[in-house]
mmCIF file of C-alpha atoms in Angstrom:
data_model
loop_
_atom_site.group_PDB
_atom_site.id
_atom_site.type_symbol
_atom_site.label_atom_id
_atom_site.label_comp_id
_atom_site.label_asym_id
_atom_site.label_seq_id
_atom_site.Cartn_x
_atom_site.Cartn_y
_atom_site.Cartn_z
ATOM 1 C CA UNK A 60 -5.009 -11.664 10.504
ATOM 2 C CA UNK A 61 -4.601 -11.077 6.901
ATOM 3 C CA UNK A 62 -5.668 -12.475 3.527
ATOM 4 C CA UNK A 63 -3.695 -11.919 0.370
ATOM 5 C CA UNK A 64 -5.545 -10.801 -2.772
ATOM 6 C CA UNK A 65 -3.966 -11.603 -6.081
ATOM 7 C CA UNK A 66 -3.989 -8.087 -7.463
ATOM 8 C CA UNK A 67 -2.130 -4.728 -6.807
ATOM 9 C CA UNK A 68 -3.799 -1.713 -5.191
ATOM 10 C CA UNK A 69 -2.891 0.348 -8.308
ATOM 11 C CA UNK A 70 -1.704 -0.930 -11.744
ATOM 12 C CA UNK A 71 2.140 -0.985 -12.297
ATOM 13 C CA UNK A 72 2.862 -1.396 -16.097
ATOM 14 C CA UNK A 73 6.459 -0.360 -16.777
ATOM 15 C CA UNK A 74 7.589 -0.822 -20.418
ATOM 16 C CA UNK A 75 11.310 0.394 -20.129
ATOM 17 C CA UNK A 76 13.910 -0.838 -17.575
ATOM 18 C CA UNK A 77 15.816 2.034 -15.603
ATOM 19 C CA UNK A 78 18.047 0.506 -12.829
ATOM 20 C CA UNK A 79 19.211 3.956 -11.966
ATOM 21 C CA UNK A 80 15.564 4.971 -11.005
ATOM 22 C CA UNK A 81 15.283 1.541 -9.252
ATOM 23 C CA UNK A 82 18.150 2.254 -6.974
ATOM 24 C CA UNK A 83 16.475 5.428 -5.801
ATOM 25 C CA UNK A 84 12.994 4.026 -5.435
ATOM 26 C CA UNK A 85 13.901 1.047 -3.408
ATOM 27 C CA UNK A 86 14.336 3.592 -0.484
ATOM 28 C CA UNK A 87 10.534 3.506 -0.234
ATOM 29 C CA UNK A 88 10.755 -0.250 0.171
ATOM 30 C CA UNK A 89 13.295 -0.444 3.047
ATOM 31 C CA UNK A 90 14.535 3.197 3.597
ATOM 32 C CA UNK A 91 13.909 5.358 6.799
ATOM 33 C CA UNK A 92 10.638 6.710 5.431
ATOM 34 C CA UNK A 93 9.541 3.729 3.337
ATOM 35 C CA UNK A 94 6.297 1.588 3.207
ATOM 36 C CA UNK A 95 7.957 -1.325 5.447
ATOM 37 C CA UNK A 96 8.722 1.029 8.361
ATOM 38 C CA UNK A 97 5.275 2.743 7.848
ATOM 39 C CA UNK A 98 3.469 -0.537 8.178
ATOM 40 C CA UNK A 99 5.373 -1.888 11.159
ATOM 41 C CA UNK A 100 5.115 1.638 12.919
ATOM 42 C CA UNK A 101 1.307 1.654 12.503
ATOM 43 C CA UNK A 102 0.600 -2.089 13.060
ATOM 44 C CA UNK A 103 2.753 -2.029 16.251
ATOM 45 C CA UNK A 104 1.249 1.278 17.728
ATOM 46 C CA UNK A 105 -2.318 0.172 17.312
ATOM 47 C CA UNK A 106 -2.001 -2.175 20.219
ATOM 48 C CA UNK A 107 -1.595 0.801 22.751
ATOM 49 C CA UNK A 108 -4.229 3.205 21.244
ATOM 50 C CA UNK A 109 -7.028 4.320 23.511
ATOM 51 C CA UNK A 110 -9.960 4.868 21.154
ATOM 52 C CA UNK A 111 -11.926 2.797 18.689
ATOM 53 C CA UNK A 112 -11.163 5.295 15.790
ATOM 54 C CA UNK A 113 -7.449 5.427 16.566
ATOM 55 C CA UNK A 114 -7.131 1.638 16.714
ATOM 56 C CA UNK A 115 -9.080 1.320 13.464
ATOM 57 C CA UNK A 116 -7.099 3.902 11.440
ATOM 58 C CA UNK A 117 -3.712 2.517 12.569
ATOM 59 C CA UNK A 118 -4.943 -1.032 11.781
ATOM 60 C CA UNK A 119 -6.223 -0.138 8.407
ATOM 61 C CA UNK A 120 -3.597 2.331 7.207
ATOM 62 C CA UNK A 121 -0.889 -0.182 8.434
ATOM 63 C CA UNK A 122 -2.625 -2.697 6.300
ATOM 64 C CA UNK A 123 -2.809 -0.390 3.188
ATOM 65 C CA UNK A 124 1.100 0.323 3.573
ATOM 66 C CA UNK A 125 1.682 -3.419 3.045
ATOM 67 C CA UNK A 126 -0.175 -3.005 -0.316
ATOM 68 C CA UNK A 127 2.114 0.040 -0.868
ATOM 69 C CA UNK A 128 5.259 -2.189 -0.105
ATOM 70 C CA UNK A 129 4.146 -4.601 -2.773
ATOM 71 C CA UNK A 130 3.709 -1.645 -5.306
ATOM 72 C CA UNK A 131 7.201 -0.371 -4.580
ATOM 73 C CA UNK A 132 8.736 -3.861 -4.855
ATOM 74 C CA UNK A 133 6.860 -4.419 -8.113
ATOM 75 C CA UNK A 134 8.157 -1.081 -9.646
ATOM 76 C CA UNK A 135 11.821 -2.031 -8.581
ATOM 77 C CA UNK A 136 11.491 -5.548 -9.963
ATOM 78 C CA UNK A 137 10.050 -4.282 -13.237
ATOM 79 C CA UNK A 138 12.739 -1.637 -13.624
ATOM 80 C CA UNK A 139 15.577 -4.197 -13.237
ATOM 81 C CA UNK A 140 14.225 -7.350 -14.862
ATOM 82 C CA UNK A 141 16.764 -9.361 -16.860
ATOM 83 C CA UNK A 142 19.210 -6.360 -16.997
ATOM 84 C CA UNK A 143 22.727 -7.691 -17.181
ATOM 85 C CA UNK A 144 25.121 -7.178 -14.393
ATOM 86 C CA UNK A 145 27.458 -4.765 -16.314
ATOM 87 C CA UNK A 146 24.684 -2.461 -16.943
ATOM 88 C CA UNK A 147 23.291 -2.619 -13.368
ATOM 89 C CA UNK A 148 26.884 -1.672 -12.376
ATOM 90 C CA UNK A 149 27.044 1.343 -14.745
ATOM 91 C CA UNK A 150 23.819 2.731 -13.375
ATOM 92 C CA UNK A 151 24.956 2.412 -9.799
ATOM 93 C CA UNK A 152 23.655 -1.014 -8.742
ATOM 94 C CA UNK A 153 27.155 -2.745 -8.757
ATOM 95 C CA UNK A 154 27.050 -3.233 -4.945
ATOM 96 C CA UNK A 155 23.462 -4.083 -4.635
ATOM 97 C CA UNK A 156 23.837 -6.866 -7.483
ATOM 98 C CA UNK A 157 26.876 -8.261 -5.538
ATOM 99 C CA UNK A 158 24.805 -8.890 -2.408
ATOM 100 C CA UNK A 159 21.356 -9.484 -3.795
ATOM 101 C CA UNK A 160 21.515 -10.326 -7.510
ATOM 102 C CA UNK A 161 18.058 -9.315 -8.989
ATOM 103 C CA UNK A 162 16.220 -9.931 -5.812
ATOM 104 C CA UNK A 163 14.288 -7.313 -3.935
ATOM 105 C CA UNK A 164 15.879 -6.488 -0.490
ATOM 106 C CA UNK A 165 14.873 -3.711 1.938
ATOM 107 C CA UNK A 166 17.505 -0.942 1.790
ATOM 108 C CA UNK A 167 17.564 2.700 1.682
ATOM 109 C CA UNK A 168 18.630 4.720 -1.707
ATOM 110 C CA UNK A 169 22.232 4.948 -0.152
ATOM 111 C CA UNK A 170 22.346 1.264 0.644
ATOM 112 C CA UNK A 171 21.546 1.074 4.305
ATOM 113 C CA UNK A 172 19.618 -2.009 5.142
ATOM 114 C CA UNK A 173 16.091 -1.518 6.790
ATOM 115 C CA UNK A 174 16.283 -0.601 10.605
ATOM 116 C CA UNK A 175 13.620 -0.616 13.064
ATOM 117 C CA UNK A 176 15.514 2.418 14.539
ATOM 118 C CA UNK A 177 13.743 4.397 11.945
ATOM 119 C CA UNK A 178 10.405 3.857 13.642
ATOM 120 C CA UNK A 179 9.069 4.391 17.172
ATOM 121 C CA UNK A 180 6.230 2.860 19.176
ATOM 122 C CA UNK A 181 5.983 4.839 22.446
ATOM 123 C CA UNK A 182 2.648 3.661 24.106
ATOM 124 C CA UNK A 183 1.596 7.211 24.345
ATOM 125 C CA UNK A 184 -1.119 7.838 21.835
ATOM 126 C CA UNK A 185 -0.263 11.685 21.473
ATOM 127 C CA UNK A 186 3.472 11.121 20.817
ATOM 128 C CA UNK A 187 2.610 8.154 18.538
ATOM 129 C CA UNK A 188 0.094 10.154 16.512
ATOM 130 C CA UNK A 189 2.461 13.037 16.049
ATOM 131 C CA UNK A 190 5.072 10.836 14.832
ATOM 132 C CA UNK A 191 2.572 9.330 12.352
ATOM 133 C CA UNK A 192 1.631 12.700 11.068
ATOM 134 C CA UNK A 193 5.628 13.400 10.493
ATOM 135 C CA UNK A 194 6.110 10.080 8.868
ATOM 136 C CA UNK A 195 3.421 10.606 6.194
ATOM 137 C CA UNK A 196 5.016 14.143 5.492
ATOM 138 C CA UNK A 197 8.451 12.563 5.154
ATOM 139 C CA UNK A 198 7.240 9.828 2.940
ATOM 140 C CA UNK A 199 5.382 12.614 0.858
ATOM 141 C CA UNK A 200 8.567 14.514 0.495
ATOM 142 C CA UNK A 201 10.402 11.461 -0.497
ATOM 143 C CA UNK A 202 7.942 10.566 -3.307
ATOM 144 C CA UNK A 203 8.197 14.043 -4.440
ATOM 145 C CA UNK A 204 12.051 13.881 -4.780
ATOM 146 C CA UNK A 205 11.712 10.670 -6.530
ATOM 147 C CA UNK A 206 9.109 12.273 -9.105
ATOM 148 C CA UNK A 207 11.658 14.937 -9.685
ATOM 149 C CA UNK A 208 14.330 12.453 -10.508
ATOM 150 C CA UNK A 209 12.259 10.567 -12.938
ATOM 151 C CA UNK A 210 11.244 11.193 -16.483
ATOM 152 C CA UNK A 211 9.336 7.985 -17.282
ATOM 153 C CA UNK A 212 5.500 8.533 -17.267
ATOM 154 C CA UNK A 213 5.025 4.836 -16.444
ATOM 155 C CA UNK A 214 6.877 5.232 -13.144
ATOM 156 C CA UNK A 215 5.731 8.923 -12.382
ATOM 157 C CA UNK A 216 2.035 7.772 -12.433
ATOM 158 C CA UNK A 217 2.296 5.039 -9.553
ATOM 159 C CA UNK A 218 4.606 7.482 -7.718
ATOM 160 C CA UNK A 219 1.958 10.064 -7.860
ATOM 161 C CA UNK A 220 -0.553 7.681 -6.619
ATOM 162 C CA UNK A 221 1.666 6.606 -3.687
ATOM 163 C CA UNK A 222 2.432 10.342 -2.794
ATOM 164 C CA UNK A 223 -1.476 11.164 -2.850
ATOM 165 C CA UNK A 224 -2.059 8.249 -0.338
ATOM 166 C CA UNK A 225 0.474 9.969 2.052
ATOM 167 C CA UNK A 226 -1.476 13.107 1.981
ATOM 168 C CA UNK A 227 -4.809 11.075 2.736
ATOM 169 C CA UNK A 228 -3.274 9.294 5.476
ATOM 170 C CA UNK A 229 -1.840 12.556 6.970
ATOM 171 C CA UNK A 230 -5.446 13.841 6.987
ATOM 172 C CA UNK A 231 -6.868 10.647 8.692
ATOM 173 C CA UNK A 232 -4.116 10.713 11.347
ATOM 174 C CA UNK A 233 -4.997 14.450 12.227
ATOM 175 C CA UNK A 234 -8.492 13.425 12.665
ATOM 176 C CA UNK A 235 -7.622 10.593 14.960
ATOM 177 C CA UNK A 236 -5.265 12.850 16.933
ATOM 178 C CA UNK A 237 -8.120 15.448 17.424
ATOM 179 C CA UNK A 238 -10.489 12.505 18.517
ATOM 180 C CA UNK A 239 -7.887 11.125 20.963
ATOM 181 C CA UNK A 240 -7.106 14.690 22.458
ATOM 182 C CA UNK A 241 -10.862 15.318 22.919
ATOM 183 C CA UNK A 242 -11.314 12.103 24.850
ATOM 184 C CA UNK A 243 -8.076 12.813 26.869
ATOM 185 C CA UNK A 244 -9.354 16.312 27.753
ATOM 186 C CA UNK A 245 -12.760 15.220 29.103
ATOM 187 C CA UNK A 246 -13.327 15.616 32.861
ATOM 188 C CA UNK A 247 -12.169 13.006 35.291
ATOM 189 C CA UNK A 248 -9.300 12.010 32.969
ATOM 190 C CA UNK A 249 -5.693 12.969 33.555
ATOM 191 C CA UNK A 250 -3.897 14.079 30.281
ATOM 192 C CA UNK A 251 -1.098 11.609 30.760
ATOM 193 C CA UNK A 252 -3.267 8.723 31.777
ATOM 194 C CA UNK A 253 -2.762 6.027 29.130
ATOM 195 C CA UNK A 254 -5.423 3.638 30.063
ATOM 196 C CA UNK A 255 -9.026 4.737 30.303
ATOM 197 C CA UNK B 194 -3.249 -11.240 -19.280
ATOM 198 C CA UNK B 195 -5.794 -10.736 -22.113
ATOM 199 C CA UNK B 196 -8.133 -7.721 -22.891
ATOM 200 C CA UNK B 197 -11.261 -8.988 -21.233
ATOM 201 C CA UNK B 198 -9.297 -10.163 -17.991
ATOM 202 C CA UNK B 199 -7.280 -6.843 -17.698
ATOM 203 C CA UNK B 200 -10.517 -4.668 -18.343
ATOM 204 C CA UNK B 201 -12.464 -6.697 -15.540
ATOM 205 C CA UNK B 202 -9.385 -6.504 -13.328
ATOM 206 C CA UNK B 203 -9.072 -2.798 -13.683
ATOM 207 C CA UNK B 204 -12.682 -2.266 -12.948
ATOM 208 C CA UNK B 205 -12.515 -4.325 -9.709
ATOM 209 C CA UNK B 206 -9.237 -2.573 -8.747
ATOM 210 C CA UNK B 207 -10.916 0.755 -8.995
ATOM 211 C CA UNK B 208 -14.064 -0.206 -6.997
ATOM 212 C CA UNK B 209 -11.802 -2.014 -4.255
ATOM 213 C CA UNK B 210 -9.833 1.387 -3.978
ATOM 214 C CA UNK B 211 -12.917 3.248 -3.427
ATOM 215 C CA UNK B 212 -13.553 0.648 -0.666
ATOM 216 C CA UNK B 213 -10.277 1.308 0.921
ATOM 217 C CA UNK B 214 -10.526 5.070 0.647
ATOM 218 C CA UNK B 215 -14.107 5.004 2.408
ATOM 219 C CA UNK B 216 -12.928 2.441 4.928
ATOM 220 C CA UNK B 217 -10.220 5.037 6.046
ATOM 221 C CA UNK B 218 -12.744 7.890 5.905
ATOM 222 C CA UNK B 219 -15.380 5.917 8.030
ATOM 223 C CA UNK B 220 -12.764 5.071 10.761
ATOM 224 C CA UNK B 221 -12.681 8.794 11.758
ATOM 225 C CA UNK B 222 -16.364 9.512 10.610
ATOM 226 C CA UNK B 223 -18.278 6.553 11.845
ATOM 227 C CA UNK B 224 -21.634 8.247 11.754
ATOM 228 C CA UNK B 225 -21.497 9.742 8.321
ATOM 229 C CA UNK B 226 -24.661 8.131 6.609
ATOM 230 C CA UNK B 227 -23.745 9.136 3.142
ATOM 231 C CA UNK B 228 -20.349 7.550 3.255
ATOM 232 C CA UNK B 229 -21.803 4.487 4.709
ATOM 233 C CA UNK B 230 -24.179 4.249 1.842
ATOM 234 C CA UNK B 231 -21.379 4.672 -0.813
ATOM 235 C CA UNK B 232 -19.262 2.005 1.023
ATOM 236 C CA UNK B 233 -22.107 -0.471 1.045
ATOM 237 C CA UNK B 234 -22.884 0.234 -2.720
ATOM 238 C CA UNK B 235 -19.189 -0.253 -3.577
ATOM 239 C CA UNK B 236 -18.960 -3.443 -1.516
ATOM 240 C CA UNK B 237 -21.948 -4.884 -3.388
ATOM 241 C CA UNK B 238 -20.516 -3.971 -6.813
ATOM 242 C CA UNK B 239 -17.112 -5.452 -5.840
ATOM 243 C CA UNK B 240 -18.774 -8.838 -4.861
ATOM 244 C CA UNK B 241 -20.520 -9.209 -8.121
ATOM 245 C CA UNK B 242 -17.426 -8.362 -10.362
ATOM 246 C CA UNK B 243 -15.251 -10.652 -8.058
ATOM 247 C CA UNK B 244 -17.608 -13.552 -8.704
ATOM 248 C CA UNK B 245 -17.560 -13.137 -12.282
ATOM 249 C CA UNK B 246 -13.823 -12.561 -12.634
ATOM 250 C CA UNK B 247 -12.989 -15.674 -10.587
ATOM 251 C CA UNK B 248 -15.395 -17.837 -12.503
ATOM 252 C CA UNK B 249 -13.646 -16.734 -15.792
ATOM 253 C CA UNK B 250 -9.986 -16.275 -14.603
ATOM 254 C CA UNK B 251 -9.361 -18.117 -11.401
ATOM 255 C CA UNK B 252 -9.091 -17.163 -7.611
ATOM 256 C CA UNK B 253 -8.250 -13.842 -6.403
ATOM 257 C CA UNK B 254 -7.650 -15.148 -2.878
ATOM 258 C CA UNK B 255 -6.743 -18.761 -1.796
ATOM 259 C CA UNK B 256 -9.020 -18.314 1.500
ATOM 260 C CA UNK B 257 -12.277 -17.398 -0.037
ATOM 261 C CA UNK B 258 -12.104 -18.894 -3.482
ATOM 262 C CA UNK B 259 -12.735 -22.537 -4.564
ATOM 263 C CA UNK B 260 -10.477 -24.169 -7.094
ATOM 264 C CA UNK B 261 -11.245 -26.516 -10.160
ATOM 265 C CA UNK B 262 -9.565 -29.835 -10.638
ATOM 266 C CA UNK B 263 -5.943 -28.297 -10.418
ATOM 267 C CA UNK B 264 -4.861 -25.930 -7.775
ATOM 268 C CA UNK B 265 -5.434 -22.674 -9.857
ATOM 269 C CA UNK B 266 -4.077 -20.261 -7.193
ATOM 270 C CA UNK B 267 -0.407 -20.832 -8.199
ATOM 271 C CA UNK B 268 -1.014 -19.974 -11.796
ATOM 272 C CA UNK B 269 1.088 -17.162 -13.317
ATOM 273 C CA UNK B 270 1.194 -14.260 -13.781
ATOM 274 C CA UNK B 271 1.536 -12.939 -10.180
ATOM 275 C CA UNK B 272 0.624 -9.198 -9.713
ATOM 276 C CA UNK B 273 4.188 -7.902 -9.500
ATOM 277 C CA UNK B 274 5.041 -9.739 -12.813
ATOM 278 C CA UNK B 275 5.625 -7.465 -15.629
ATOM 279 C CA UNK B 276 3.002 -9.219 -17.903
ATOM 280 C CA UNK B 277 0.368 -9.234 -15.076
ATOM 281 C CA UNK B 278 -1.319 -6.212 -16.610
ATOM 282 C CA UNK B 279 0.344 -5.729 -19.922
ATOM 283 C CA UNK B 280 -1.281 -7.420 -22.844
ATOM 284 C CA UNK B 281 0.712 -10.477 -23.789
ATOM 285 C CA UNK B 282 2.397 -9.799 -27.169
ATOM 286 C CA UNK B 283 2.683 -12.154 -30.166
#
């Protein structure tokens, strides 16, 4: 189970509103390579992982992704706080405002609502860990695209933090994959055998 | 949020981040003694600052913190609020 802590994983202190940037950043809330999908992917895959290390890393990274979901939501919320509808519309958020007002809703940058079709939980630890490695790289690339589109240091700073976390998670998943492969390759185990 | 609260919270956040990072590292390196020592040291430091922070500024969790006469858990600001870590002006 989980316990909520009344603090963020990393400080978000944005002085200036920027609805245009919010429209892009929300993709890391509910888009195909966003934090919601990441968390659901890892927290779902952990049930079928074969080693202690792999169960733990999926559980703990899946949990950290929930903290990242909160960071992204906080950024979007602060970038759009109290902005009048006409300005939201001018900066590309007219459709979003119509459906969600100033609320935070999981969509991609192009407005597609969150879909579990963007994640997989295959029950095959090798397939799942390779997907996790790819997912971290796709999230890293997305944060880099966002940083290129952004010119506010208050926003770039937490985006850089989130990007760095993707790099660390990739490293940890790579180690978990090696540990699982080593176990699968031991004598008396078939490579495709899922349960030890 | 005022200066002293922000300073203490920033320190706590940085220690707790070190704990998250070491936790993930130890998941795939469970026998690294040096990392375990660093982890334990940070958990001790976090406990101390947490206790002081909660005494001065109210609960960080509903589950593990006690409350004074009124239910302090609901008090603004919440972490996503713009003034959570910005000094209150005026």
